[in-house]
PDB file of C-alpha atoms in Angstrom:
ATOM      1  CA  UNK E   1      -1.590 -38.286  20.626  1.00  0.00           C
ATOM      2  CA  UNK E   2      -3.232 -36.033  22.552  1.00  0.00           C
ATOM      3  CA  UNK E   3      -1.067 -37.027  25.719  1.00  0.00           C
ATOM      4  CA  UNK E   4       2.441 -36.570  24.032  1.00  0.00           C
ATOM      5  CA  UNK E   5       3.173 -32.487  24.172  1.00  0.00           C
ATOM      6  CA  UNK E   6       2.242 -30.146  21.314  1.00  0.00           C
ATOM      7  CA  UNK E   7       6.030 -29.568  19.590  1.00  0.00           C
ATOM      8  CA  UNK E   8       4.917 -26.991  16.425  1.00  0.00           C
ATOM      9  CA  UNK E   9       1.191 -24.889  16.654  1.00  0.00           C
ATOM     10  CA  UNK E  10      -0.002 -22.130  14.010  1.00  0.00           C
ATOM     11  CA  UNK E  11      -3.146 -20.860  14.290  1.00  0.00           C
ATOM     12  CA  UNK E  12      -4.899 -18.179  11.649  1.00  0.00           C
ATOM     13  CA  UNK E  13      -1.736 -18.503   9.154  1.00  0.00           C
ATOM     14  CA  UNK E  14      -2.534 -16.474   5.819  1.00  0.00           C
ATOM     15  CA  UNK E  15      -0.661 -16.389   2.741  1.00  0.00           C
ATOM     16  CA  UNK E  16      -1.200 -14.079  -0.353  1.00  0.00           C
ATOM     17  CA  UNK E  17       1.311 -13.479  -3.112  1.00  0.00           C
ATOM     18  CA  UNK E  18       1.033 -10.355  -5.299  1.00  0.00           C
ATOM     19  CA  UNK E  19       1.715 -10.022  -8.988  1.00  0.00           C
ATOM     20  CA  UNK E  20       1.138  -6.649 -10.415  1.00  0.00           C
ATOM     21  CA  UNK E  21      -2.059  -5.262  -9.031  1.00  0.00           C
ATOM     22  CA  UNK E  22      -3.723  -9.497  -9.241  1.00  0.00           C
ATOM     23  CA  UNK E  23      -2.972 -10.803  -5.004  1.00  0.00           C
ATOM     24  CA  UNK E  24      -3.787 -14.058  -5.074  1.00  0.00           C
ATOM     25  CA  UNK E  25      -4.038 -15.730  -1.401  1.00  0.00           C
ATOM     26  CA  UNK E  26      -2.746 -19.320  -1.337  1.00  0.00           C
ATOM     27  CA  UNK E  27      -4.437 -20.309   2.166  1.00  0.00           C
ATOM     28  CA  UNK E  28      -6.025 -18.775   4.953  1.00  0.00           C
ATOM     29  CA  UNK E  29      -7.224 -19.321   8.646  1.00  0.00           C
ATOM     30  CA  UNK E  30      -4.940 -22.451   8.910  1.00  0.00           C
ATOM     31  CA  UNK E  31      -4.593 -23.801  12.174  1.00  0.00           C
ATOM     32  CA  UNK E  32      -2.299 -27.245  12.870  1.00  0.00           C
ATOM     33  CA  UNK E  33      -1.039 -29.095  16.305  1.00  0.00           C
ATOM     34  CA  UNK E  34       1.918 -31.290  15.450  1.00  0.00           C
ATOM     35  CA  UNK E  35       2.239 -33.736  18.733  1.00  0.00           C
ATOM     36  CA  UNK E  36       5.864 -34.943  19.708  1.00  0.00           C
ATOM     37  CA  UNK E  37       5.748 -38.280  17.430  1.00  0.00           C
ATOM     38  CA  UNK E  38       3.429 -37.471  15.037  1.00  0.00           C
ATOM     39  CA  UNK E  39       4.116 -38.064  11.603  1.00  0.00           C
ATOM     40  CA  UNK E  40       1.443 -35.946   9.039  1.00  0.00           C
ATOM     41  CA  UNK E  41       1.471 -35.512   5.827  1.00  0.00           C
ATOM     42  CA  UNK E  42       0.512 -32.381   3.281  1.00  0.00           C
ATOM     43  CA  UNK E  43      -1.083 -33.491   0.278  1.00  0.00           C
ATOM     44  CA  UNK E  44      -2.836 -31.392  -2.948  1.00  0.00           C
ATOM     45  CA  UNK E  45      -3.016 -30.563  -5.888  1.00  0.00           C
ATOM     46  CA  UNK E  46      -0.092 -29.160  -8.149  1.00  0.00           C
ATOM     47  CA  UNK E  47       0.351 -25.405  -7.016  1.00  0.00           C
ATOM     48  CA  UNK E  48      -1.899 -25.083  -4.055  1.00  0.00           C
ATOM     49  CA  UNK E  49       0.442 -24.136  -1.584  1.00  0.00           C
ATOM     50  CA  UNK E  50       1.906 -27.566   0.357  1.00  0.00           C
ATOM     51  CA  UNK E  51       5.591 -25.835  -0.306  1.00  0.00           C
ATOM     52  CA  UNK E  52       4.623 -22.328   0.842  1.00  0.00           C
ATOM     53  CA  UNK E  53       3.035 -23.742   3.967  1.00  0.00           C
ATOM     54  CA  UNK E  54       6.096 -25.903   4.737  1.00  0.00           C
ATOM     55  CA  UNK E  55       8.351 -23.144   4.302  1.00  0.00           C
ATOM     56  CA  UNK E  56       6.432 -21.101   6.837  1.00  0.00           C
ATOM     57  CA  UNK E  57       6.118 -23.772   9.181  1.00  0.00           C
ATOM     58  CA  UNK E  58      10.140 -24.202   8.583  1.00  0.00           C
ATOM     59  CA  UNK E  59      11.095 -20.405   9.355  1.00  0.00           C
ATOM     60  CA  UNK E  60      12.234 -20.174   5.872  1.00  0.00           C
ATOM     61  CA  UNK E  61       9.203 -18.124   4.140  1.00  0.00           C
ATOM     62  CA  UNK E  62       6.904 -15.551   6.384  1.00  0.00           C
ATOM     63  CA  UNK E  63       3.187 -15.533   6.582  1.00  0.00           C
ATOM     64  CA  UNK E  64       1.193 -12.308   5.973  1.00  0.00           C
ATOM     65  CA  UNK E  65      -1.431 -13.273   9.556  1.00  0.00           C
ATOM     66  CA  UNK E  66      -0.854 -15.646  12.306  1.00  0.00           C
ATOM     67  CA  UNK E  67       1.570 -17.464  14.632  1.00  0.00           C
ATOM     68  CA  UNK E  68       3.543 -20.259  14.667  1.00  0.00           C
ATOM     69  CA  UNK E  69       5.018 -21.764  17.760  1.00  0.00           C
ATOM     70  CA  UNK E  70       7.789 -24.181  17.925  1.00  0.00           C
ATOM     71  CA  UNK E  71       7.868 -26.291  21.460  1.00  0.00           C
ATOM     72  CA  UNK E  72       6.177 -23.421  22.799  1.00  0.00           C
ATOM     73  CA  UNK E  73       8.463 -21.082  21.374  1.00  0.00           C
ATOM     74  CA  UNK E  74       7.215 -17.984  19.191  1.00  0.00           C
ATOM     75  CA  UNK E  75       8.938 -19.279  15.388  1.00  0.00           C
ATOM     76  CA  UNK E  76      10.069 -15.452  15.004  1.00  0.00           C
ATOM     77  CA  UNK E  77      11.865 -15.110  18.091  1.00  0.00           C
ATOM     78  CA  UNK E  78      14.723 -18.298  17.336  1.00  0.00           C
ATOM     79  CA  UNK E  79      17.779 -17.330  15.581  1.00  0.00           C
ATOM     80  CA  UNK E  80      18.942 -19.080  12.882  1.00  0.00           C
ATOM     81  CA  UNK E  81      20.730 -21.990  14.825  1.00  0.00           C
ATOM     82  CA  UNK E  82      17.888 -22.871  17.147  1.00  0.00           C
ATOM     83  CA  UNK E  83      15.605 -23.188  14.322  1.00  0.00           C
ATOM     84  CA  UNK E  84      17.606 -25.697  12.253  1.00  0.00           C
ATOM     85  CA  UNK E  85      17.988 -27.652  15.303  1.00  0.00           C
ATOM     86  CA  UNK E  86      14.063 -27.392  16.232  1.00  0.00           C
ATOM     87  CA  UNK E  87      12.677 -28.111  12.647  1.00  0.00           C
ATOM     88  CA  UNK E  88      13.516 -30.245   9.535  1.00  0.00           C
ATOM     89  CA  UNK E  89      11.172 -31.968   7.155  1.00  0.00           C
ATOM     90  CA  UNK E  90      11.765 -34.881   4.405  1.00  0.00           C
ATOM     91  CA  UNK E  91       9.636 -33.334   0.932  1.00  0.00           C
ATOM     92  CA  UNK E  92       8.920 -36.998  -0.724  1.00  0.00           C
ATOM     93  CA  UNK E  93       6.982 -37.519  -3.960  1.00  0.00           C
ATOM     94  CA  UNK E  94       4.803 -40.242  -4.312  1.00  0.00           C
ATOM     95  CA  UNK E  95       3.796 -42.538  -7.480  1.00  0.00           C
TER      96      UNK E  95
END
């Protein structure tokens, strides 16, 4: 794939949630390159962050470190509409 262009990058993407005084970071230094075509998919165990890390990559949670691009495109810098037309994912649970 490495000829089609890169259409969603994050690089160094951290995310910690806090409970009381306990912060309990659910990934760290993640990096991805989706290419234009490429299907992936995010698999793990039950509560190790696959939602919170499709979230981010949607728009629709924030990370604590790192960047995410969309076609180039800083993520943070599209308003509402051009993200819903730039990103959707299908969540589908597998026997």
């Amino acid at each position: 794939m490495s000829n089609s262009p890169i259409v969603l990058s994050a690089r160094g993407l951290r995310k910690t949630y806090t409970s009381g005084p306990q912060h309990v970071t659910v990934w760290e230094n993640v990096d991805l390159d989706l290419y234009a075509g490429e299907s992936i998919a995010i698999v793990g165990a039950s509560g190790s962050g696959k939602t919170s890390l499709l979230n981010a990559l949607g728009g629709l949670d924030s990370v604590d470190a790192g960047a995410i691009e969309i076609a180039g495109h800083k993520l943070n810098d599209l308003n509402d509409k051009q993200r819903t037309q730039s990103v959707s994912y299908t969540h589908l649970t597998l026997p």
